[in-house]
Amino acid sequence: MDFLHKKMLPSTLKEYKRTFYAFVFALLLVNVHDSSCFNLDTSDATRVTRTGAAGSLFGFSVDFHGQGDSAWLLAGAPKSQTAQPGVTEGGAVFRCDVTTSISLTPNPCAPIAFDTQGDDRGVDLQGNILQKTQKSGQWFGATVKSASPAKDVVIACAPRYVYYTDTFNEREPVGNCFLAAANFTQIRNYSPCKRALDSDWQSNIGWNQVSYCQAGFSADFSPTGPQDRNTHHCQCHTCPHLCCMLLVVPTFMFFVVVFLFPIPDSQGGFGRLGYCQAGISLDFANDAEQLLLGAVGSYFWQGQLFSKTLTYDNGVPNLGGDEKKTAEGDAWKDDFHMGYSTASGEFTGDNVPEYVVGVPRGPGSPDHLKGHVAIYDSNLAVLQAMPEKTALIGEQMGSYFGYSLVVQDVNGDGLDDIIVGAPMYSSPREHQWDLGRVYVYHLEQPGLSPVFSEPTILSGKVSSGRFGTSIAALGDINQDGFNDIAVGAPYQTGEGDNMGAVYIYHGSAEGIREEPSQEIKASDFPEPLSAFGFSVAGAKDVDNNRYPDVAIGAYEADSVVVLKSRPVVNADVTVQVEPEFIDTENKTCTLDDGTAVVCFDINICASYTGINVPDEVELKYEVTLDALKTVGQRVFFSGRETSQTWSSTLRKADPDSMCLTQKAFLRNDIRDKLSPITVAAAYSMADPVTPQPDQLLPILNMNQPSRRTRQVNILKDCGPDNICVPDLKVFVSMQGTEIVVGSDKQLLMDVVVENAGEGAYEALLSVMLPEGVDFVGTGNPRGGAIITCNLQEEDQRLLVCDLGNPFTARRTQLGLRLSTVQLTGDSNSLNFAFSVNSTNAEEPGNEGDNHITFPVPVKVNASLSVRGVSLPEQVVFMKMERENEEITHERDIGPEVTHRYEIRNVGPSDISSSKLKIQWPVHTRTGEDLLYLLAVNVTQGNGRCTVNGDVNPKGVSTESASAAQTAEALYALDSSRAARHRRAAATSDKEVAQMPVPQVNDLQVNDTEDCINAECIVIDCTLERLNKDNIAVVQIRSRLWVDTLLEGGFKETTLTSVADFEVLEFPYAITADVLPTARAEIVTTANPSKPSVGKRPVPLWIIILSACAGLLLLVLIILVLFKCGFFKRQTMQEYTAIKRNPPTSESPDASSGYISDKTDY
């Protein structure tokens, strides 16, 4: 077996088709602190980095080891080249000095001499010396574990160690481990699966019992058929159906004895322990008196847990103690991979540790491949089933829940908690794979069936990062009384070639904190690091400052980084103001220019505590006045500034050593006298100007707030208690009664907010908009104050309007303009939730009118436009000249007549299905052909038409419509004057088109051929989706049957088709109240080419009436002229006399004027 069994290395990542996606990781802030910086110091001054040979995978496993004040780093390098003869890349474990960042020794890391021998050799039955083991590529150092401080013992394993059975024909990757004690001077070998194979061969075969029997003189196998895989008896991975062996044994005097017996239950092969890979996980329990080994390959990769009792002689472990192992399970447990991780804890309350083991491909139906964690007692009997809700089962198939785990009390209740990793957890909805998760189960009730809390889930943030690949119990790294953990995400992408991150999570009384206190990324360091965080170890104080430190392995870079914990300072800072209420008229202070102002005192006092913290620390304060205002601050310091930086040195021996006091002044011209004045003091710890080499600087506790505030209230008109109690109310109305889906008309809503009480501070109007409704803007009618409204970034459906601060006792009106274009028509009603509130509370029971839900009906409707055009509008018919009387081509019938119907959805709603029913005059009442139907087509839009009759029933030859006619149709449909235009190309028949069109006044007889006077057929057209402003066109092409008109004596004839349009369905969940309909008709006029014009005499009554009318008109003219004096003209003599003696102004007739020359006539 040439790879570590699915241990998430690059070769196996390909097997699992691991895909990388690059995402930007958004670093979250905890309070006001940067989570990338807490008390693990990442600076170059204290960081310790150790490297191994290139390609050795140095750092694949890490741990700390030490006794007393001494401490070393243990780093596994499973592909390291060793001095073992004949062994290639056997692997090694290195012991490294980590006391200082710059090593005091020339070679800070040295390999531990666990095994200096080459491969073992053995003699087969023929006397050949053959290789007994294969240590090349065994991956020694893939796991390493220290028992300190309980014992001076270290164990390291080679899970890919290969052993050959005594017959030398089976290659068994059983795994192999070595224990080192007494400062690595005493070495012990432990390989439980190898020992099982040896004891199995000796006990079952027993060659010493049949000396000289010459067994195997002849032999054969007897096939017995398939066996039950639940037992795995008599199975071989090369011949699984051969279970019995026939053996012929020649004995004394050549007598022959024949034996037929089954092959014993061999422990070899992948069906038993031959592929167990013991040591893929390991742990010490019960103060290192118990050794736990995981073996994932046992029993067809069901997996197995070994428990070995260790006894000690002068500190050296004795492996002769009791050994227990989990038994083989049923066949459905194959490939569960139990033993990927192991740990111990106390969960039953009997003070005897239990064993916890990860099973990442369990637990079977119905949670197949979700993974689970099993708990065994000290006799390796599984504990009783836990309640379903607290069972330690993964939540996603293939997440590899149980790949990593640790046991540690993180909430300080004295009970062990279980932390489980699932590094391949993915989020398919966000297309993020292998994010990884960690589940923290808090033990709530110990017992034979322990009860755990529902898990606290810590989630990876970067796709393909595999958060949870490693988990380490760190102890209490910040000395707050609660243990902490580290979680590795070794494949989290970073800057450049660097890859990997480690997250630190702090414990608390409520359990593990869900946000990391610190994120340590590979890109934080100058040296190239890859797979940073694949291994993590902690809980060991290597620099004796009483804070545990952390080691992080980056095997792809052959490096290990050791980070030391900084002492944590717990600062107690208080801010006081005096007085807390100020009166704007009480001006007791005077500025430098003599101006009298109101003032108040700001007092800041501080003290600190901590473990191993300096005797003196310096705190810096950034004090900001009126901190809630970015402009127009109302208070200032003596230098007219609104913020100052103060500093003080605190002494640990004198907790009350330092208080600072400063005065602040109130401006005289302030307008806002209602909102409080906030004084904010942000504090931090100053670093020394010249830090010492390797000096670990203290740091403030990030779990405490680093900012203190205090408020100063201005006395205001809110009663004697200076407490304003508002009484807010909201009223809503709308313009219109309903919303129509698809309408682009804005929805206008009027909102009235009233305060019938005292001032309301930070008064807000909140409107929860339904899905599909968008905010457009506001209007403030009736000259009200401008109110601003904005959608919230975290919820784009929540509209918040600022009513003022304070919103005094008044009534204000606000108009909302909303768009409903995005409505999908899923509901027949939209509910708008309005709410008005303020930071100061109302009287209990008065909040009912602060909220209102306003429903708005939603309808669907569509206006329709159905228009038609005839091509041509008029046709001329005449006797057709044919070569023979038989009609064979459509041209022989008569002129072409085409009717086109345009259906337009004016909106606002879309239409999903509709029907057009056309009545077509195909025959006269006597059954003769009239408009001979040739084709019906939907020329625009989607749909199809069926004819309740025959199309081209006589089967004449047809031709397509002429291009001129098509162009004419498009022009006619688009023109509002289509019915009044004359067509240049009236028909596709050239001969008919050249005939003169008769004048209307030449006609004598008019006929109408519609469905009342003719026989019609029905054309049904079903149209598919017709969105708003979309058009569908249906075209009916025919020929006018000229012979029918000529033989019937038809004169000017109108031919009419009628279309009825009906909407069948809207594409919404809402049902329409009424389905729209429309009707249109198209008229074509047919004229004969030579109309007969008859002559008839004028009737006598017309002559007499005309004469009388003429005489009467003459009499009337005469009477009018007479009244006008036309017949009273003067004589020439009178005219001459007047002309010679014109009248004067005194003359009685002067005022009458004079007679014009025209009167002479």
Short mmCIF file of C-alpha atoms in Angstrom, two decimals, residues 465-731:
data_model
loop_
_atom_site.label_atom_id
_atom_site.label_comp_id
_atom_site.label_asym_id
_atom_site.label_seq_id
_atom_site.Cartn_x
_atom_site.Cartn_y
_atom_site.Cartn_z
CA GLY A 465 -9.92 25.69 3.17
CA ARG A 466 -10.94 22.47 4.98
CA PHE A 467 -11.50 24.18 8.30
CA GLY A 468 -11.38 21.51 11.01
CA THR A 469 -8.61 19.39 9.51
CA SER A 470 -6.83 19.79 12.83
CA ILE A 471 -8.12 20.66 16.29
CA ALA A 472 -5.93 21.25 19.31
CA ALA A 473 -6.78 21.65 22.99
CA LEU A 474 -4.76 24.69 24.00
CA GLY A 475 -5.51 24.95 27.68
CA ASP A 476 -6.25 28.46 28.95
CA ILE A 477 -4.05 30.62 26.71
CA ASN A 478 -5.51 33.93 27.94
CA GLN A 479 -5.83 32.90 31.60
CA ASP A 480 -9.50 33.85 31.92
CA GLY A 481 -10.42 30.59 33.65
CA PHE A 482 -11.72 28.80 30.54
CA ASN A 483 -9.90 26.44 28.20
CA ASP A 484 -9.48 27.37 24.54
CA ILE A 485 -9.06 25.53 21.25
CA ALA A 486 -7.30 26.03 17.93
CA VAL A 487 -8.75 24.97 14.57
CA GLY A 488 -6.64 24.56 11.44
CA ALA A 489 -7.72 25.32 7.87
CA PRO A 490 -4.55 24.26 6.02
CA TYR A 491 -5.78 24.79 2.49
CA GLN A 492 -7.27 28.26 2.94
CA THR A 493 -5.90 30.35 0.11
CA GLY A 494 -3.80 33.36 1.03
CA GLU A 495 -1.47 35.89 -0.49
CA GLY A 496 1.00 34.58 -3.06
CA ASP A 497 1.92 30.94 -2.59
CA ASN A 498 1.12 30.98 1.12
CA MET A 499 -1.77 28.78 2.12
CA GLY A 500 -3.41 27.94 5.39
CA ALA A 501 -4.73 29.53 8.57
CA VAL A 502 -5.34 28.72 12.23
CA TYR A 503 -8.25 30.10 14.23
CA ILE A 504 -8.21 30.54 18.02
CA TYR A 505 -11.52 30.19 19.87
CA HIS A 506 -11.90 31.11 23.52
CA GLY A 507 -14.01 29.24 26.03
CA SER A 508 -16.52 30.94 28.32
CA ALA A 509 -19.17 30.10 30.91
CA GLU A 510 -21.71 29.93 28.07
CA GLY A 511 -19.51 27.61 26.04
CA ILE A 512 -17.12 28.14 23.19
CA ARG A 513 -17.26 31.64 21.71
CA GLU A 514 -18.55 31.42 18.14
CA GLU A 515 -16.29 34.15 16.77
CA PRO A 516 -12.54 33.56 16.68
CA SER A 517 -10.44 35.68 18.98
CA GLN A 518 -7.53 35.47 16.57
CA GLU A 519 -6.88 34.40 12.99
CA ILE A 520 -3.31 33.45 12.20
CA LYS A 521 -2.66 33.23 8.47
CA ALA A 522 0.33 31.86 6.61
CA SER A 523 0.59 35.20 4.83
CA ASP A 524 1.28 36.90 8.18
CA PHE A 525 4.85 35.58 8.11
CA PRO A 526 7.72 36.51 5.81
CA GLU A 527 8.79 32.92 5.10
CA PRO A 528 6.80 30.90 2.55
CA LEU A 529 4.35 28.57 4.29
CA SER A 530 1.93 26.12 2.72
CA ALA A 531 -0.55 23.74 4.34
CA PHE A 532 -0.14 25.94 7.40
CA GLY A 533 -2.37 24.52 10.14
CA PHE A 534 -2.43 20.89 8.99
CA SER A 535 -1.16 20.04 12.47
CA VAL A 536 -1.56 22.07 15.65
CA ALA A 537 -0.43 21.42 19.24
CA GLY A 538 -0.75 23.41 22.44
CA ALA A 539 -1.29 23.23 26.20
CA LYS A 540 2.45 23.57 26.90
CA ASP A 541 4.18 26.67 28.26
CA VAL A 542 7.57 26.61 26.57
CA ASP A 543 8.83 29.96 27.90
CA ASN A 544 7.58 29.59 31.49
CA ASN A 545 5.44 32.72 31.50
CA ARG A 546 2.41 30.74 32.76
CA TYR A 547 0.60 31.01 29.41
CA PRO A 548 0.40 27.94 27.11
CA ASP A 549 2.00 28.30 23.70
CA VAL A 550 1.06 26.91 20.28
CA ALA A 551 2.93 24.97 17.56
CA ILE A 552 1.60 25.01 13.98
CA GLY A 553 2.84 22.68 11.27
CA ALA A 554 3.07 23.47 7.55
CA TYR A 555 4.18 20.17 6.02
CA GLU A 556 4.17 21.39 2.41
CA ALA A 557 6.76 23.98 3.41
CA ASP A 558 8.60 21.55 5.73
CA SER A 559 8.17 24.05 8.56
CA VAL A 560 6.78 24.42 12.07
CA VAL A 561 5.98 27.79 13.65
CA VAL A 562 5.88 28.15 17.43
CA LEU A 563 3.88 31.13 18.71
CA LYS A 564 4.16 32.27 22.28
CA SER A 565 1.31 33.70 24.32
CA ARG A 566 1.49 37.27 25.59
CA PRO A 567 0.44 38.11 29.16
CA VAL A 568 -3.09 39.50 29.27
CA VAL A 569 -3.88 42.71 31.10
CA ASN A 570 -7.40 43.04 32.51
CA ALA A 571 -8.00 46.77 32.74
CA ASP A 572 -10.80 48.25 34.79
CA VAL A 573 -11.57 51.72 33.40
CA THR A 574 -14.41 53.92 34.64
CA VAL A 575 -15.67 57.22 33.23
CA GLN A 576 -17.72 59.62 35.35
CA VAL A 577 -19.22 63.03 34.59
CA GLU A 578 -20.20 65.62 37.16
CA PRO A 579 -22.92 66.80 37.06
CA GLU A 580 -24.92 64.32 34.98
CA PHE A 581 -27.64 66.94 34.31
CA ILE A 582 -26.72 70.45 33.21
CA ASP A 583 -28.83 73.57 33.03
CA THR A 584 -28.12 75.79 30.05
CA GLU A 585 -28.80 78.86 32.20
CA ASN A 586 -26.34 77.88 34.95
CA LYS A 587 -23.12 79.29 33.46
CA THR A 588 -20.58 78.83 36.24
CA CYS A 589 -17.38 78.70 34.15
CA THR A 590 -15.51 81.44 32.27
CA LEU A 591 -13.41 81.00 29.14
CA ASP A 592 -10.12 82.78 28.52
CA ASP A 593 -11.92 85.50 26.57
CA GLY A 594 -14.28 86.15 29.49
CA THR A 595 -17.28 84.34 28.04
CA ALA A 596 -19.50 82.68 30.65
CA VAL A 597 -20.41 79.09 29.73
CA VAL A 598 -21.84 75.91 31.23
CA CYS A 599 -19.23 73.30 32.15
CA PHE A 600 -18.92 69.80 33.65
CA ASP A 601 -16.06 67.56 34.86
CA ILE A 602 -14.87 64.33 33.20
CA ASN A 603 -13.16 61.83 35.57
CA ILE A 604 -11.34 58.73 34.28
CA CYS A 605 -9.94 56.19 36.73
CA ALA A 606 -8.19 52.91 35.93
CA SER A 607 -6.66 49.83 37.54
CA TYR A 608 -5.53 46.48 36.17
CA THR A 609 -4.93 42.84 37.06
CA GLY A 610 -3.44 39.85 35.31
CA ILE A 611 -1.15 36.83 35.56
CA ASN A 612 2.54 37.53 35.08
CA VAL A 613 1.86 41.09 33.94
CA PRO A 614 4.35 43.95 34.47
CA ASP A 615 4.34 45.99 37.63
CA GLU A 616 3.61 49.10 35.58
CA VAL A 617 1.66 49.61 32.38
CA GLU A 618 0.89 52.74 30.44
CA LEU A 619 -2.63 53.36 29.22
CA LYS A 620 -3.61 55.82 26.54
CA TYR A 621 -7.10 57.34 26.37
CA GLU A 622 -8.76 58.93 23.37
CA VAL A 623 -11.53 61.08 24.87
CA THR A 624 -14.20 62.32 22.45
CA LEU A 625 -16.93 64.80 23.35
CA ASP A 626 -20.43 64.54 21.89
CA ALA A 627 -19.25 61.33 20.25
CA LEU A 628 -22.56 60.54 18.57
CA LYS A 629 -22.32 63.66 16.41
CA THR A 630 -19.92 63.85 13.51
CA VAL A 631 -20.50 67.59 12.97
CA GLY A 632 -21.81 70.35 15.15
CA GLN A 633 -20.50 69.05 18.46
CA ARG A 634 -21.96 71.00 21.34
CA VAL A 635 -19.11 70.71 23.85
CA PHE A 636 -15.37 71.33 23.72
CA PHE A 637 -12.21 71.32 25.79
CA SER A 638 -10.37 74.44 26.80
CA GLY A 639 -8.46 74.49 23.52
CA ARG A 640 -11.73 74.45 21.53
CA GLU A 641 -11.00 70.88 20.37
CA THR A 642 -13.61 68.13 20.70
CA SER A 643 -11.19 65.25 21.33
CA GLN A 644 -8.02 64.80 23.35
CA THR A 645 -5.46 62.06 23.97
CA TRP A 646 -4.58 61.40 27.59
CA SER A 647 -2.10 58.91 29.01
CA SER A 648 -1.35 57.57 32.46
CA THR A 649 1.02 55.05 34.03
CA LEU A 650 -0.65 52.54 36.28
CA ARG A 651 1.10 50.63 39.05
CA LYS A 652 -0.07 47.15 39.89
CA ALA A 653 0.75 47.62 43.55
CA ASP A 654 -1.54 50.65 43.78
CA PRO A 655 -4.89 49.88 42.08
CA ASP A 656 -6.18 53.38 42.81
CA SER A 657 -3.02 55.04 41.63
CA MET A 658 -4.30 56.97 38.70
CA CYS A 659 -7.33 59.15 38.04
CA LEU A 660 -7.48 61.98 35.53
CA THR A 661 -9.89 64.94 35.54
CA GLN A 662 -10.64 67.47 32.81
CA LYS A 663 -13.33 70.09 32.26
CA ALA A 664 -15.58 70.27 29.22
CA PHE A 665 -17.53 73.36 28.14
CA LEU A 666 -20.96 73.75 26.53
CA ARG A 667 -21.44 76.11 23.60
CA ASN A 668 -23.88 78.94 24.15
CA ASP A 669 -25.46 78.74 20.71
CA ILE A 670 -26.56 75.09 20.68
CA ARG A 671 -29.87 74.23 19.03
CA ASP A 672 -30.17 70.58 20.06
CA LYS A 673 -31.02 70.64 23.72
CA LEU A 674 -32.88 67.34 23.74
CA SER A 675 -30.41 64.60 22.82
CA PRO A 676 -27.86 63.67 25.49
CA ILE A 677 -24.17 64.54 25.17
CA THR A 678 -22.05 61.40 24.97
CA VAL A 679 -18.53 61.37 26.37
CA ALA A 680 -16.53 58.41 24.97
CA ALA A 681 -13.13 57.23 26.19
CA ALA A 682 -11.33 54.59 24.11
CA TYR A 683 -8.28 53.18 25.82
CA SER A 684 -5.32 51.10 24.71
CA MET A 685 -1.98 50.03 26.09
CA ALA A 686 1.16 51.77 24.92
CA ASP A 687 4.06 49.58 23.76
CA PRO A 688 7.50 50.34 25.14
CA VAL A 689 9.63 52.55 22.94
CA THR A 690 12.57 50.10 22.87
CA PRO A 691 11.34 46.53 23.54
CA GLN A 692 13.91 43.97 24.61
CA PRO A 693 14.84 41.05 22.31
CA ASP A 694 12.50 38.09 22.77
CA GLN A 695 10.34 40.29 25.00
CA LEU A 696 6.68 39.25 25.11
CA LEU A 697 4.74 42.48 25.50
CA PRO A 698 1.50 42.37 27.50
CA ILE A 699 -1.78 42.95 25.71
CA LEU A 700 -5.20 44.15 26.79
CA ASN A 701 -7.92 41.55 27.19
CA MET A 702 -9.91 41.67 23.97
CA ASN A 703 -12.91 40.03 25.62
CA GLN A 704 -13.42 43.22 27.58
CA PRO A 705 -14.74 46.39 25.95
CA SER A 706 -11.99 48.89 25.15
CA ARG A 707 -14.35 51.86 25.09
CA ARG A 708 -16.32 53.44 27.89
CA THR A 709 -19.07 56.02 27.52
CA ARG A 710 -21.05 58.29 29.78
CA GLN A 711 -23.89 60.66 28.97
CA VAL A 712 -24.63 64.19 30.10
CA ASN A 713 -28.28 65.18 29.86
CA ILE A 714 -29.54 68.69 29.27
CA LEU A 715 -32.50 69.66 31.41
CA LYS A 716 -35.48 69.86 29.05
CA ASP A 717 -39.22 70.41 29.09
CA CYS A 718 -40.21 66.83 29.90
CA GLY A 719 -41.76 67.30 33.30
CA PRO A 720 -40.11 67.35 36.68
CA ASP A 721 -38.45 63.98 36.11
CA ASN A 722 -36.79 65.18 32.86
CA ILE A 723 -37.98 61.93 31.26
CA CYS A 724 -39.87 62.28 27.99
CA VAL A 725 -42.70 59.79 27.48
CA PRO A 726 -44.03 59.89 23.90
CA ASP A 727 -47.32 58.57 22.54
CA LEU A 728 -46.74 57.64 18.90
CA LYS A 729 -49.40 56.64 16.39
CA VAL A 730 -49.34 55.77 12.71
CA PHE A 731 -52.09 55.98 10.07
#
